[in-house]
Short mmCIF file of C-alpha atoms and ligand atoms in Angstrom, two decimals:
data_model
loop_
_atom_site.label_atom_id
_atom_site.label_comp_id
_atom_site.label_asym_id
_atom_site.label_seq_id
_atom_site.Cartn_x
_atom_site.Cartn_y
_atom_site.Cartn_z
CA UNK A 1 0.00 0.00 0.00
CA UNK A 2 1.21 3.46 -0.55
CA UNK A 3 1.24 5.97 2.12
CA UNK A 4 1.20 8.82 -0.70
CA UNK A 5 -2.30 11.08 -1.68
CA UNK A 6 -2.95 11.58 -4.54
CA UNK A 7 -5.26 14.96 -5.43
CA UNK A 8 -6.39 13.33 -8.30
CA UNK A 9 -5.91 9.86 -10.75
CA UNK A 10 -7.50 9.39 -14.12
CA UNK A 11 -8.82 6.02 -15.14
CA UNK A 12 -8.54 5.65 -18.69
CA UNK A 13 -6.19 7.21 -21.40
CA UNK A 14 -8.63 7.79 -24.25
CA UNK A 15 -9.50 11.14 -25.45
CA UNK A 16 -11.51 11.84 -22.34
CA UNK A 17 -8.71 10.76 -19.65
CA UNK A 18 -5.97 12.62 -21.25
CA UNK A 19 -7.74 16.23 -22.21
CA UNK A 20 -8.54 15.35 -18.22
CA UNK A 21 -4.74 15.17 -17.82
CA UNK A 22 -3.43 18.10 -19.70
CA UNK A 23 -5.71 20.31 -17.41
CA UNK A 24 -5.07 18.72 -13.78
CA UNK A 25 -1.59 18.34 -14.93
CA UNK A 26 -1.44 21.98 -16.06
CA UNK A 27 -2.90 23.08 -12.64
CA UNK A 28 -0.20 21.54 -11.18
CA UNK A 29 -2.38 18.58 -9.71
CA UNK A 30 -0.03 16.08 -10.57
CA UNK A 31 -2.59 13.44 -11.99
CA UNK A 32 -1.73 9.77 -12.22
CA UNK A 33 -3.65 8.05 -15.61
CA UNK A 34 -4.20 4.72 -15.49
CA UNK A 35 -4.41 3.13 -18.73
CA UNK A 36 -6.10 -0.02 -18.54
CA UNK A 37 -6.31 -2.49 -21.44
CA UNK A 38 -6.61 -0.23 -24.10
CA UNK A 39 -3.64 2.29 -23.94
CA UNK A 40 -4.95 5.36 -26.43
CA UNK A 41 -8.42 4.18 -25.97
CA UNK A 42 -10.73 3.60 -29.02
CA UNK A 43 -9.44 6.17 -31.49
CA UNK A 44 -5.73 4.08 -30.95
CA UNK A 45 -6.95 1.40 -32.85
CA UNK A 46 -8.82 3.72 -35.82
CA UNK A 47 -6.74 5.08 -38.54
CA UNK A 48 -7.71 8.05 -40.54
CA UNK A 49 -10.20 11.09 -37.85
CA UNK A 50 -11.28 13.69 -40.08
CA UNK A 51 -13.69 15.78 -37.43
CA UNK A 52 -11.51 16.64 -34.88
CA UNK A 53 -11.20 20.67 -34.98
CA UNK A 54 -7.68 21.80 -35.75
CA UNK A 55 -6.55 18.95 -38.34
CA UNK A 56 -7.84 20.01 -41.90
CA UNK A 57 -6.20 17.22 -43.32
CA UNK A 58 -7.28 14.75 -40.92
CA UNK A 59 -4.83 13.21 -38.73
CA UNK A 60 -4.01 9.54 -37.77
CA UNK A 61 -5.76 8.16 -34.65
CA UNK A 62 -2.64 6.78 -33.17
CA UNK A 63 -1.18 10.23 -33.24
CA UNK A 64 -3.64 12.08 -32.39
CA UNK A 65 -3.56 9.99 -28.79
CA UNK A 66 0.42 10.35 -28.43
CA UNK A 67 -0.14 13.84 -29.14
CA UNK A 68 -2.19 14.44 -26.47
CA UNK A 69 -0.48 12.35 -23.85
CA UNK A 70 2.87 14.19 -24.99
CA UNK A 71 0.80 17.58 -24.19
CA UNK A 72 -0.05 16.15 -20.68
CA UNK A 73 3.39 14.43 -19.94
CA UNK A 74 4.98 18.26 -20.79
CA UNK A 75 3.01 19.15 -17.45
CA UNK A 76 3.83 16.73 -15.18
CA UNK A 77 1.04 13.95 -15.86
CA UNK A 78 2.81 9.63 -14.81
CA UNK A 79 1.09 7.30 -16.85
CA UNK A 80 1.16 3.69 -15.25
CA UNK A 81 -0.08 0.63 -16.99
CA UNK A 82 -2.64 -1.38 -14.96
CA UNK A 83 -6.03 -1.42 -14.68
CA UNK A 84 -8.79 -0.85 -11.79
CA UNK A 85 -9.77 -3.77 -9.97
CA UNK A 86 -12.23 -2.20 -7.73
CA UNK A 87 -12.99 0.71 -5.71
CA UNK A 88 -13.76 2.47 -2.49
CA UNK A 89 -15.88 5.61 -2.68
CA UNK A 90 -17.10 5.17 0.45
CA UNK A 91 -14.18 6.91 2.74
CA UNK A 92 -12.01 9.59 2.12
CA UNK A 93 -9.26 9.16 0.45
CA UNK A 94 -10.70 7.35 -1.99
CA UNK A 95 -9.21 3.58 -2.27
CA UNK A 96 -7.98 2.23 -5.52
CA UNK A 97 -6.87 -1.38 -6.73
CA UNK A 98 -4.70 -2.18 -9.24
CA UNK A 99 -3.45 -5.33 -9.42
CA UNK A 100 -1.89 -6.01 -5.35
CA UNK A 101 -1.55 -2.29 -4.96
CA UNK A 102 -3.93 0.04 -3.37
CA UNK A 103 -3.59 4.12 -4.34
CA UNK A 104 -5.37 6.25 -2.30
CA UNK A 105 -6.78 9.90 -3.60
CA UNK A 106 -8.41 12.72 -3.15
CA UNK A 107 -10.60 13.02 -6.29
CA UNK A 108 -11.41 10.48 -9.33
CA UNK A 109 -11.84 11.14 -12.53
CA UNK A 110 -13.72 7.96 -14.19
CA UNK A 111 -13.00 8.26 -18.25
CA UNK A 112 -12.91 4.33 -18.94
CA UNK A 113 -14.71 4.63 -21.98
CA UNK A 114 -17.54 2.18 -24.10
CA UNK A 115 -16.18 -1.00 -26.10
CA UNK A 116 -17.89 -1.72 -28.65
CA UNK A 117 -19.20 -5.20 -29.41
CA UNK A 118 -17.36 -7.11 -31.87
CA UNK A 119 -18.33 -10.63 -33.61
CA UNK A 120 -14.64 -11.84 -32.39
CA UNK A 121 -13.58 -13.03 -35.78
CA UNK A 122 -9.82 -12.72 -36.51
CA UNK A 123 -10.82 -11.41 -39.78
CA UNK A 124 -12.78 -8.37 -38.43
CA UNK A 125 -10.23 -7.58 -35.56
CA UNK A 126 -7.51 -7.75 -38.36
CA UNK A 127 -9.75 -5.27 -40.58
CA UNK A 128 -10.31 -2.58 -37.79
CA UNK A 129 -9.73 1.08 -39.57
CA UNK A 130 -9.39 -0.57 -42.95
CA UNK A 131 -13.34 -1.22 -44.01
CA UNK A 132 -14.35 -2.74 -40.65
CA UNK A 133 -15.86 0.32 -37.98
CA UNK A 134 -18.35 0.30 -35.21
CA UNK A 135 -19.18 4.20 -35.53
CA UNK A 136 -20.71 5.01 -38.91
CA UNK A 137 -20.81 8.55 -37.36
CA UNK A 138 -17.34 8.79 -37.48
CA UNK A 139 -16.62 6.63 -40.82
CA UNK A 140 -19.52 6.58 -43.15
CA UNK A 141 -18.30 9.44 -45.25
CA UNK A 142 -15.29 7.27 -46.34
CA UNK A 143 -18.07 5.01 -48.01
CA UNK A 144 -19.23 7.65 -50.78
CA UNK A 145 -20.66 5.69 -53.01
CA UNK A 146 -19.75 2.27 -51.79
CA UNK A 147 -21.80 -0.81 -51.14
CA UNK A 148 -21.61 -1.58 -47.06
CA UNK A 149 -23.13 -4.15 -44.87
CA UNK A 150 -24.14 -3.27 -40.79
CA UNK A 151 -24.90 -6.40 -38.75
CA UNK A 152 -27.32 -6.40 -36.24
CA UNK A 153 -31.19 -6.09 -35.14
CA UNK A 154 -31.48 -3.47 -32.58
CA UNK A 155 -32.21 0.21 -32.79
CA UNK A 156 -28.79 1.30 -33.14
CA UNK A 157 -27.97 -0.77 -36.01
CA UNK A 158 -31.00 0.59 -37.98
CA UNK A 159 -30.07 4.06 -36.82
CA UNK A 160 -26.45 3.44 -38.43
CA UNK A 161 -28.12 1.81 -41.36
CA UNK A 162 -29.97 4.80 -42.29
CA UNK A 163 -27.38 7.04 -41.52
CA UNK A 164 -25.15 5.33 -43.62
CA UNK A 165 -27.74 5.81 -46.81
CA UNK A 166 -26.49 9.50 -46.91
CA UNK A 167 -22.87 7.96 -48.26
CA UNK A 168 -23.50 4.09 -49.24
CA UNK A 169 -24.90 2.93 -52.94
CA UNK A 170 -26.35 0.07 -50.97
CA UNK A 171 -26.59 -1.06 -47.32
CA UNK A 172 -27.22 -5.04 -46.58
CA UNK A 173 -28.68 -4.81 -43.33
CA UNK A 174 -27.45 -8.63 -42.24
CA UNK A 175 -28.96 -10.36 -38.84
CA UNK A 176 -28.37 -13.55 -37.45
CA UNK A 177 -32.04 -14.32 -36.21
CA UNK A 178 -35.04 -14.13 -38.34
CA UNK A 179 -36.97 -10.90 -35.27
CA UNK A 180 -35.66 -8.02 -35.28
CA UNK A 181 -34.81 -6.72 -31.61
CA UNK A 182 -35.31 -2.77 -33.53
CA UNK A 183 -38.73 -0.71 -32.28
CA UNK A 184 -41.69 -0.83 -35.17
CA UNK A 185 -40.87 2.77 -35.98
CA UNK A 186 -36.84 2.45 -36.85
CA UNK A 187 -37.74 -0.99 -38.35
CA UNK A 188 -40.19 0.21 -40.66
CA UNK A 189 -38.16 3.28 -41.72
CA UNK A 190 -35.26 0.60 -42.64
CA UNK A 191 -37.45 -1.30 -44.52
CA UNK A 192 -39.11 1.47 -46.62
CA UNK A 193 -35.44 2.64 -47.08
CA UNK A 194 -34.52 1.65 -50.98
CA UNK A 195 -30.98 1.71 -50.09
CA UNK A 196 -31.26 -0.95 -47.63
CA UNK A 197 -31.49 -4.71 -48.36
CA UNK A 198 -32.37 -7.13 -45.08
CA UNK A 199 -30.73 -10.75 -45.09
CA UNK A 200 -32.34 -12.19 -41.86
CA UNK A 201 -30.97 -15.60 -40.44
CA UNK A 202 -27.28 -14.82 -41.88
CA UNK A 203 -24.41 -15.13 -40.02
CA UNK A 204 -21.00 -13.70 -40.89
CA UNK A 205 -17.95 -16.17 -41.32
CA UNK A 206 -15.07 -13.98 -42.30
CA UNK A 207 -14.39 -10.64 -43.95
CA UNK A 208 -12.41 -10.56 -46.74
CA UNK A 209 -9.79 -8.62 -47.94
CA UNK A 210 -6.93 -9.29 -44.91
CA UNK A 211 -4.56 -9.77 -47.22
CA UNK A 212 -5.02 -6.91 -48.97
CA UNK A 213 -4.92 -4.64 -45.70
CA UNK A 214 -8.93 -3.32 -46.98
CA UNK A 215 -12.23 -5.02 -47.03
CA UNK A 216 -13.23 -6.57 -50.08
CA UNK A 217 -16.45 -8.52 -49.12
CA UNK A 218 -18.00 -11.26 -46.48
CA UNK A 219 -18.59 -14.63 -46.32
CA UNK A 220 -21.96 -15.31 -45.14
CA UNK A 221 -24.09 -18.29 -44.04
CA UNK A 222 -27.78 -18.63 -44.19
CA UNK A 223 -28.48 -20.54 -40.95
CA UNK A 224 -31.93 -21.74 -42.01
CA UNK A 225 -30.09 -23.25 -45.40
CA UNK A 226 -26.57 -23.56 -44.37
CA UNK A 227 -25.80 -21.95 -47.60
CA UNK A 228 -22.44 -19.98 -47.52
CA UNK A 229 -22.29 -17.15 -49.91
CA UNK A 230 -19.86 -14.28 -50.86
CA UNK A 231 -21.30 -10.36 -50.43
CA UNK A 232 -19.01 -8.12 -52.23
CA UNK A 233 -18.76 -5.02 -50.30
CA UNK A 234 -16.39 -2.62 -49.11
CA UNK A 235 -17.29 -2.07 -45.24
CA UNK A 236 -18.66 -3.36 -42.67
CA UNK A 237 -20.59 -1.48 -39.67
CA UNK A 238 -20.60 -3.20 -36.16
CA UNK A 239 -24.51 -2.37 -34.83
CA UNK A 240 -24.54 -4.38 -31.92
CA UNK A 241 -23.83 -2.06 -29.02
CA UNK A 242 -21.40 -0.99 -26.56
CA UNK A 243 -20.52 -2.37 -23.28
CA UNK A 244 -19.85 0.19 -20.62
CA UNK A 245 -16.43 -0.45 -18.95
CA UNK A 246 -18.00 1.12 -15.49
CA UNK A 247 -18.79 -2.56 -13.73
CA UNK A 248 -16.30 -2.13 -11.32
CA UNK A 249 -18.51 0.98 -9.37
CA UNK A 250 -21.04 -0.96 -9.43
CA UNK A 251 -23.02 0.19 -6.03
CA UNK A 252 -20.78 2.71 -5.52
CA UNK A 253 -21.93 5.04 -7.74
CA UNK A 254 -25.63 5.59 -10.03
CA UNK A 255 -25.38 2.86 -13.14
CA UNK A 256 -27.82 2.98 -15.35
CA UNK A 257 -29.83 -0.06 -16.59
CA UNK A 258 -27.34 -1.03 -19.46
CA UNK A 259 -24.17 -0.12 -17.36
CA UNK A 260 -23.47 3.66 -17.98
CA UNK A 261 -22.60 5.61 -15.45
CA UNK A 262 -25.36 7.98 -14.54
CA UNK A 263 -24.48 11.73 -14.49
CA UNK A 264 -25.91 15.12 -13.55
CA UNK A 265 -24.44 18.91 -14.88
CA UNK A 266 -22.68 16.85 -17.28
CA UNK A 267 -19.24 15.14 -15.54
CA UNK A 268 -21.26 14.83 -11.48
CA UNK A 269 -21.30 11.41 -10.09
CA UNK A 270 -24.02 11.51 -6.86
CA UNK A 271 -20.22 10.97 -4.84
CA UNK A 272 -18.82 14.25 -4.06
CA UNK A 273 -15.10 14.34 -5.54
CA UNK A 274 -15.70 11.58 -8.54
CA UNK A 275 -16.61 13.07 -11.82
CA UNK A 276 -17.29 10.81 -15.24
CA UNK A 277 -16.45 12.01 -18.70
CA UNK A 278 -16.56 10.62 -21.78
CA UNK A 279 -18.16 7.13 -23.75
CA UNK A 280 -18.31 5.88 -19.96
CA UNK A 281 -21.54 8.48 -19.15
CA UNK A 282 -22.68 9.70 -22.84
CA UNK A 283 -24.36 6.90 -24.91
CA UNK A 284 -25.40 9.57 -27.06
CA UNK A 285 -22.77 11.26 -29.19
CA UNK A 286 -19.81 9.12 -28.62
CA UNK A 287 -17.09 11.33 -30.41
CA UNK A 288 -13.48 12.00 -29.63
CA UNK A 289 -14.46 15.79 -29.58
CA UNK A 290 -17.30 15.46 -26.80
CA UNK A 291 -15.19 12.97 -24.52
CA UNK A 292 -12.49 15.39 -24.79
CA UNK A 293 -14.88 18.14 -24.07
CA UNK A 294 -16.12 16.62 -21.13
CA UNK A 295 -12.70 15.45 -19.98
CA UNK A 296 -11.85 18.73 -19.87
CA UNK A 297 -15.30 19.84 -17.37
CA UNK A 298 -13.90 16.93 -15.20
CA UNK A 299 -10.93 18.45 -14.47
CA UNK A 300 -12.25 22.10 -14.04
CA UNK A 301 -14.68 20.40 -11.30
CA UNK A 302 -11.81 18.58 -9.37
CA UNK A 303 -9.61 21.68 -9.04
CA UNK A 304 -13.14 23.07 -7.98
CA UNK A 305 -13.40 20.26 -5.60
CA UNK A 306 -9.57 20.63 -4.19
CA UNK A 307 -9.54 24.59 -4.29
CA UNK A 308 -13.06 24.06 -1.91
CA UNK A 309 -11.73 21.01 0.09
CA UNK A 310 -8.38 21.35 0.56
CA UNK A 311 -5.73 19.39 -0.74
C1 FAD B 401 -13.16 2.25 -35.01
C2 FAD B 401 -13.51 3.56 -34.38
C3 FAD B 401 -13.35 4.73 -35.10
C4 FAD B 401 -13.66 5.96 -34.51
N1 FAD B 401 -13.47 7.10 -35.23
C5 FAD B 401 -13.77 8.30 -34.70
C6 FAD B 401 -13.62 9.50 -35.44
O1 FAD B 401 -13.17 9.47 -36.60
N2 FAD B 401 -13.95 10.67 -34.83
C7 FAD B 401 -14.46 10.72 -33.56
O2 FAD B 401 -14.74 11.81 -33.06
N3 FAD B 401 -14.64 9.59 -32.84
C8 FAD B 401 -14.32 8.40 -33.38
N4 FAD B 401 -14.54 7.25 -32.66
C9 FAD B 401 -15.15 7.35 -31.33
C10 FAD B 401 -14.08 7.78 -30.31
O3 FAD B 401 -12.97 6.94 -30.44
C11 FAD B 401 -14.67 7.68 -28.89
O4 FAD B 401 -15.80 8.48 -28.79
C12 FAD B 401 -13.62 8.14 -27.88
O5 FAD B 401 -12.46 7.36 -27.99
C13 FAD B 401 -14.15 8.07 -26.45
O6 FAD B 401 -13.12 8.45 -25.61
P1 FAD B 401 -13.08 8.01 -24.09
O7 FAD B 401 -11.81 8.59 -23.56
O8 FAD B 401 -14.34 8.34 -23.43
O9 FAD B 401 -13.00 6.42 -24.09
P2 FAD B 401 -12.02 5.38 -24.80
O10 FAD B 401 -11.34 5.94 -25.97
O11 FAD B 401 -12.84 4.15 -24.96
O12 FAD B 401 -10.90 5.10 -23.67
C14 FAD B 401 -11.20 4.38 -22.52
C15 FAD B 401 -9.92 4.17 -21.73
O13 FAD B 401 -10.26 3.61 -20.46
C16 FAD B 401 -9.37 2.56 -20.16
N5 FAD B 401 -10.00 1.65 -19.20
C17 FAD B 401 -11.15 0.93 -19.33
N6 FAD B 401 -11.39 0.21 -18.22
C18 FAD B 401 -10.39 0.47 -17.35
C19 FAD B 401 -10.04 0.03 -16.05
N7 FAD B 401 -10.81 -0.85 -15.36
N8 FAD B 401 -8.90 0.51 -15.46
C20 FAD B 401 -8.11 1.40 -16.12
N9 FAD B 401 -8.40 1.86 -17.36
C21 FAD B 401 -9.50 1.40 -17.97
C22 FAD B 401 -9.05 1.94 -21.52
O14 FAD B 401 -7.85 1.20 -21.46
C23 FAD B 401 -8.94 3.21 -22.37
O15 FAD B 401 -7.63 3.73 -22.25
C24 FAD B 401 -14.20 6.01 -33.20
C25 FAD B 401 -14.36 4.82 -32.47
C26 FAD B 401 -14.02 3.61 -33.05
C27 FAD B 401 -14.18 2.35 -32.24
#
């Protein structure tokens, strides 16, 4: 155990838990950032962002991270790989576990982010950046004109479906079971779409195109025929959710029923001194821009906090 306070650690190092980092770091906080399992966060394993203010070229997601975490680093932010066990919010300082040691501090900043849900297929995992994307938000304009697939039945992947008519020649809507988990009133608009085809019962075996470095198509199975089949296309949208990585406050802090944390004035947790930014709290927009955005309120709250409480 270490007999050191902390005034404040970060948990995460995505876009959220280092604009977080550059501020407490820059008020001379000293923050620790834990990284977890997924140094960089999301946009480390993306290649091309085109939206993020001050790049008119775009810039690489890799760099955009190191950039950031140089920016923080210049002011006196440690990194330390590891990741949070569990917690205790309960008493002040705040415990922490990672791994068999135990930091204790005076404020939290909670920016673990959402993963997405993948199928798991080496194929997909290998084609991350290059045709294979879980946020059409962020990638359906490199699709102009391109035929795409999005698997899944829920809301969100007939939200991502129809958003990704604006760019696409053709969307194959492709879902393992033959119900569809989507509300009438999304369904319906997918199905009325002309752009979008439905292939219910189909499962995907591999996307193509690894060697290649870019998606080329899918092989596909009809479950009901066990016919395999090849769908030339050129991406492939992942429309099966996100899982919240927030299970490890679970009763400490407000959860909501699929696992975000639950926020008030955008970054509050209902525990004094622990503020959430980021994919972690905000199911809703889910950009590098508003996690940094709200990275940054976290850190204006805990020198808040520390300038009211004392450090
Ligand atoms: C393929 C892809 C492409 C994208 N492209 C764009 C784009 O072009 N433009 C755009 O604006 N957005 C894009 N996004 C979305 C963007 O990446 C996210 O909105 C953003 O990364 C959210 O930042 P975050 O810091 O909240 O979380 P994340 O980036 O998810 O970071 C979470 C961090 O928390 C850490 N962590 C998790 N659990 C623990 C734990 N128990 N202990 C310690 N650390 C932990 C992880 O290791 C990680 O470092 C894209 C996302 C994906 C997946």
């Amino acid at each position: 155990m270490s007999d050191t306070i902390r005034d404040t650690v970060i948990i995460g190092s995505g876009c959220a838990g280092l604009t977080a980092a550059i501020y407490t770091a820059r008020a001379n906080l000293k923050p620790l950032v834990l990284e977890g399992h997924e140094p960089g966060g999301q946009l480390s394993i993306t290649t091309l962002v085109e939206n993020f203010p001050g790049w008119p070229e775009g810039i690489q997601g890799p760099q955009l991270i190191e950039n950031m975490k140089l920016q923080a680093t210049r002011f006196g932010a440690e990194f330390r790989m590891g990741h949070l066990a569990s917690a205790d919010l309960s008493k002040r300082p705040f415990a922490l576990k990672i791994g068999s040691e135990t930091i204790h501090t005076r404020t939290l900043i909670i920016a673990s982010g959402a993963s997405a849900r993948w199928l798991g297929l080496p194929s997909e995992q290998a084609l991350i950046g290059h045709g294979v994307s879980s946020c059409a938000t962020c990638d359906g304009f490199f699709f102009s004109g391109r035929e795409i697939a999005v698997v899944g039945g829920g809301d969100s992947a007939m939200e991502e479906a129809l958003f990704l008519t604006r760019f696409a020649e053709k969307v194959t809507l492709l879902h393992r079971r033959e119900q569809f988990r989507a509300s009438r009133i999304m369904l319906d608009r997918a199905i009325a779409h002309p752009k979008i085809q439905f292939r219910a019962n189909t499962i995907i075996e591999e996307v193509l195109g690894v060697e290649q470095k870019e998606v080329s198509g899918l092989r596909i199975r009809d479950i009901v025929t066990n016919e395999e089949s090849t769908l030339p296309i050129s991406g492939l949208f992942l429309g099966i959710g996100h899982i919240p990585n927030a299970k490890m406050f679970e009763g400490q802090i407000d959860l909501d029923e699929d696992g975000y944390i639950k926020t008030h004035d955008s970054v509050f947790t209902r525990v004094a001194g622990v503020y959430a930014c980021g994919d972690v709290q905000d199911r809703r927009y889910r950009q590098a821009i508003t996690a940094a955005g709200s990275g940054c309120m976290a850190a204006l709250e805990v020198e808040k906090y520390l300038e009211e409480h004392g450090r």
